[in-house]
Amino acid sequence: MLRKFLSQASIRRNFAVSSSSSLAFLRQCSSSSQNPNSHFVEHLEDSTEPPPSATISIDRTALYNPSEHSHELYAESELVKHLKNIIKFRGGPITVAEYMEEVLTNPKAGYYINRDVFGADGDFITSPEVSQMFGEMIGVWAMCLWEQMGKPNKVNLVELGPGRGTLLADLLRGASKFKNFMNSLQIHMVECSPALQKLQYENLKCTTEDGADGNEEKRINSTLAETPVSWHATLEQVPTGLPTIIIAHEFFDALPLHQFQKASRGWCEKMVDVTENSSFRFVLSPQPTPATLYLMKRCKWAETEEIAKLNHIEVCPKAMDLTQEISKRIGIDGGGALIIDYGLNGIVSNSLQAIRKHKFVDILDNPGSADLSAYVDFAAIRHSAEEVSGVSVHGPMTQSQFLGSLGINFRVEALLENCTEEQAESLRTGYWRLVGEGEAPFWEGPDDQTPIGMGTRYLAMAIVNQKQGVPVPFP
Ligand code: SAH
């Protein structure tokens, strides 16, 4: 059945595309918490320790010089004032999770709220922006799942955190020849940023029609595929009752997390405080905080030896709760979810990082002007999903294995057959950025020359309704 997806598609944006440049598609488808006891808060001795960015290597591609710190002087922004006010009026420090949530999604001044942060001129680049092939391959995955679901007439296709909307635009263009699939789609974008919602509207080439009698809600359609599109602030707001396909690419890494540090008195939560000279600093909470419950839950899923060797642990209650929400929906309505992100299949220790203009910077430096993100704990996602009945969890597998098994090598070959030299160069570079590094499956040269990319640090995991069997391309 996968072979059916061998059809036509063209090279997208970035390239001048002639309408005749359609190509054979694939040959084979191949809680925030607070601590009012500020007086007792222990100041972190090791605040001069190198930032996590110096010890981890994360590829949102094009990042370089990871150990660089920046403490440029800046006029205090609204967000900085707001954070300081919260700490002041609360009478004590806030959790890293609360800090992260305010920094990223504060409705007035959050990092994502008012701007386009992606691409060469932004702060970081994601896979859909690297190559059209990424969205197309996710389209192949979604169509295969739809077939396994028994080709329902109506399906909710939900994307969590769609960024510029590029992934979905490429998915819709790539799948446009599959009329039954396309006709079944109701697209739902879960996006907190009004600026990005607007960009998504434009990139999906949407049009708005007034409701029939003027009182009905306006209807928005993507002219890329004549599919209805709607926007929501949370997954909870997406209507239930239809089988659902959920895509979350680089969404979980932006969810607020709590950081814990081992101290002489046991695990303490790391908090954000303000010093007497008004700069942010980390402190340790003197007593258990509400998030400790999540720490205990997470540790129950781990081997004692795994925890014994750690001095830091990150826990993301929002990721655990969202996974359960996704799983319940899929368990009841049918369908499946695909989560792709950078992360580990186990406890994550100390990965929170800030990225500005393609460089790692200090997490506390001018909050709101840099992206904050962390490794995703895929094992916690698996355990959270497995607590819900009616779903099965598959993976994680590396992005390289995932895209390779879905047939990205056939796709790149098909595109290379009919393009200019400049386009070919861009396709090859994009391909290696998506699948390169270490286990890149199609590299035939010497190991020490394996192209660097996002192939192994990014992992893919699927949660599907149990009735649908194993989703491709999971073993
Ligand atoms: N998936 C895209 C963008 C990843 S960046 C890509 O791969 O290019 C994270 C995205 O999630 C942004 O669109 C951001 O605005 C959105 N986002 C972050 N936190 C969110 C939240 N709590 N609720 C809804 N959207 C959120």
mmCIF file of N, CA and C and ligand atoms in Angstrom, residues 60 105 112 118 124 126 128-129 159-164 190-193 196 200 233 249-251 254-255, ligand 1:
data_model
loop_
_atom_site.group_PDB
_atom_site.id
_atom_site.type_symbol
_atom_site.label_atom_id
_atom_site.label_comp_id
_atom_site.label_asym_id
_atom_site.label_seq_id
_atom_site.Cartn_x
_atom_site.Cartn_y
_atom_site.Cartn_z
ATOM 1 N N ARG A 60 20.197 22.456 16.518
ATOM 2 C CA ARG A 60 19.017 22.961 15.846
ATOM 3 C C ARG A 60 19.539 23.491 14.536
ATOM 4 N N THR A 105 5.962 32.148 26.786
ATOM 5 C CA THR A 105 4.576 32.314 26.318
ATOM 6 C C THR A 105 3.770 33.361 27.084
ATOM 7 N N TYR A 112 7.839 33.749 22.090
ATOM 8 C CA TYR A 112 7.179 33.313 20.851
ATOM 9 C C TYR A 112 6.045 34.234 20.395
ATOM 10 N N PHE A 118 12.249 31.980 13.591
ATOM 11 C CA PHE A 118 12.909 30.891 12.880
ATOM 12 C C PHE A 118 13.779 31.394 11.727
ATOM 13 N N PHE A 124 16.938 30.232 15.536
ATOM 14 C CA PHE A 124 17.296 28.845 15.258
ATOM 15 C C PHE A 124 16.511 28.343 14.050
ATOM 16 N N THR A 126 14.597 24.906 12.280
ATOM 17 C CA THR A 126 14.063 23.575 12.566
ATOM 18 C C THR A 126 14.000 22.749 11.277
ATOM 19 N N PRO A 128 11.617 21.382 9.402
ATOM 20 C CA PRO A 128 10.766 21.763 8.267
ATOM 21 C C PRO A 128 11.349 22.930 7.477
ATOM 22 N N GLU A 129 12.111 23.801 8.176
ATOM 23 C CA GLU A 129 12.724 24.945 7.490
ATOM 24 C C GLU A 129 13.986 24.525 6.741
ATOM 25 N N GLU A 159 -1.752 19.944 14.523
ATOM 26 C CA GLU A 159 -0.321 20.172 14.755
ATOM 27 C C GLU A 159 -0.151 21.012 16.017
ATOM 28 N N LEU A 160 0.688 20.528 16.914
ATOM 29 C CA LEU A 160 0.995 21.269 18.144
ATOM 30 C C LEU A 160 2.215 22.142 17.886
ATOM 31 N N GLY A 161 2.075 23.444 18.045
ATOM 32 C CA GLY A 161 3.210 24.363 17.870
ATOM 33 C C GLY A 161 3.742 24.365 16.448
ATOM 34 N N PRO A 162 2.942 24.845 15.490
ATOM 35 C CA PRO A 162 3.322 24.719 14.076
ATOM 36 C C PRO A 162 4.364 25.722 13.571
ATOM 37 N N GLY A 163 4.892 26.597 14.427
ATOM 38 C CA GLY A 163 5.945 27.520 13.971
ATOM 39 C C GLY A 163 5.466 28.387 12.830
ATOM 40 N N ARG A 164 6.152 28.294 11.701
ATOM 41 C CA ARG A 164 5.725 29.067 10.525
ATOM 42 C C ARG A 164 4.641 28.374 9.718
ATOM 43 N N VAL A 190 -2.613 24.180 16.928
ATOM 44 C CA VAL A 190 -2.567 24.568 18.348
ATOM 45 C C VAL A 190 -1.371 25.500 18.523
ATOM 46 N N GLU A 191 -1.654 26.777 18.655
ATOM 47 C CA GLU A 191 -0.593 27.780 18.625
ATOM 48 C C GLU A 191 -0.935 28.917 19.576
ATOM 49 N N CYS A 192 0.021 29.275 20.444
ATOM 50 C CA CYS A 192 -0.237 30.342 21.422
ATOM 51 C C CYS A 192 0.144 31.718 20.889
ATOM 52 N N SER A 193 0.882 31.779 19.807
ATOM 53 C CA SER A 193 1.424 33.059 19.353
ATOM 54 C C SER A 193 0.579 33.674 18.240
ATOM 55 N N LEU A 196 2.651 34.114 15.072
ATOM 56 C CA LEU A 196 2.889 32.886 14.310
ATOM 57 C C LEU A 196 1.597 32.357 13.688
ATOM 58 N N GLN A 200 1.235 31.376 9.864
ATOM 59 C CA GLN A 200 0.710 30.061 9.465
ATOM 60 C C GLN A 200 -0.439 30.235 8.470
ATOM 61 N N ALA A 233 -5.724 27.680 21.214
ATOM 62 C CA ALA A 233 -4.598 27.957 22.120
ATOM 63 C C ALA A 233 -4.101 26.685 22.798
ATOM 64 N N HIS A 249 6.144 18.472 16.461
ATOM 65 C CA HIS A 249 7.566 18.566 16.124
ATOM 66 C C HIS A 249 8.180 19.745 16.856
ATOM 67 N N GLU A 250 9.174 19.505 17.663
ATOM 68 C CA GLU A 250 9.820 20.539 18.475
ATOM 69 C C GLU A 250 8.787 21.326 19.275
ATOM 70 N N PHE A 251 7.835 20.618 19.841
ATOM 71 C CA PHE A 251 6.850 21.253 20.725
ATOM 72 C C PHE A 251 7.157 20.903 22.175
ATOM 73 N N ALA A 254 9.738 22.789 24.279
ATOM 74 C CA ALA A 254 9.445 24.155 24.730
ATOM 75 C C ALA A 254 8.533 24.163 25.956
ATOM 76 N N LEU A 255 8.142 22.984 26.433
ATOM 77 C CA LEU A 255 7.246 22.947 27.599
ATOM 78 C C LEU A 255 8.035 23.190 28.887
HETATM 79 N N1 SAH B 1 7.000 22.875 14.944
HETATM 80 C C1 SAH B 1 7.646 24.061 14.448
HETATM 81 C C2 SAH B 1 7.935 25.123 15.521
HETATM 82 C C3 SAH B 1 8.684 24.675 16.751
HETATM 83 S S1 SAH B 1 8.952 25.996 17.911
HETATM 84 C C4 SAH B 1 8.887 23.700 13.683
HETATM 85 O O1 SAH B 1 9.360 22.596 13.824
HETATM 86 O O2 SAH B 1 9.398 24.542 12.941
HETATM 87 C C5 SAH B 1 7.619 25.812 19.068
HETATM 88 C C6 SAH B 1 6.254 26.205 18.563
HETATM 89 O O3 SAH B 1 5.304 25.921 19.584
HETATM 90 C C7 SAH B 1 6.049 27.660 18.218
HETATM 91 O O4 SAH B 1 5.112 27.740 17.174
HETATM 92 C C8 SAH B 1 5.478 28.239 19.515
HETATM 93 O O5 SAH B 1 4.805 29.465 19.335
HETATM 94 C C9 SAH B 1 4.571 27.103 19.930
HETATM 95 N N2 SAH B 1 4.327 27.003 21.373
HETATM 96 C C10 SAH B 1 5.261 26.962 22.353
HETATM 97 N N3 SAH B 1 4.672 26.768 23.567
HETATM 98 C C11 SAH B 1 3.341 26.678 23.326
HETATM 99 C C12 SAH B 1 2.198 26.468 24.162
HETATM 100 N N4 SAH B 1 2.323 26.317 25.481
HETATM 101 N N5 SAH B 1 0.980 26.424 23.595
HETATM 102 C C13 SAH B 1 0.847 26.558 22.241
HETATM 103 N N6 SAH B 1 1.891 26.760 21.395
HETATM 104 C C14 SAH B 1 3.119 26.815 21.925
#
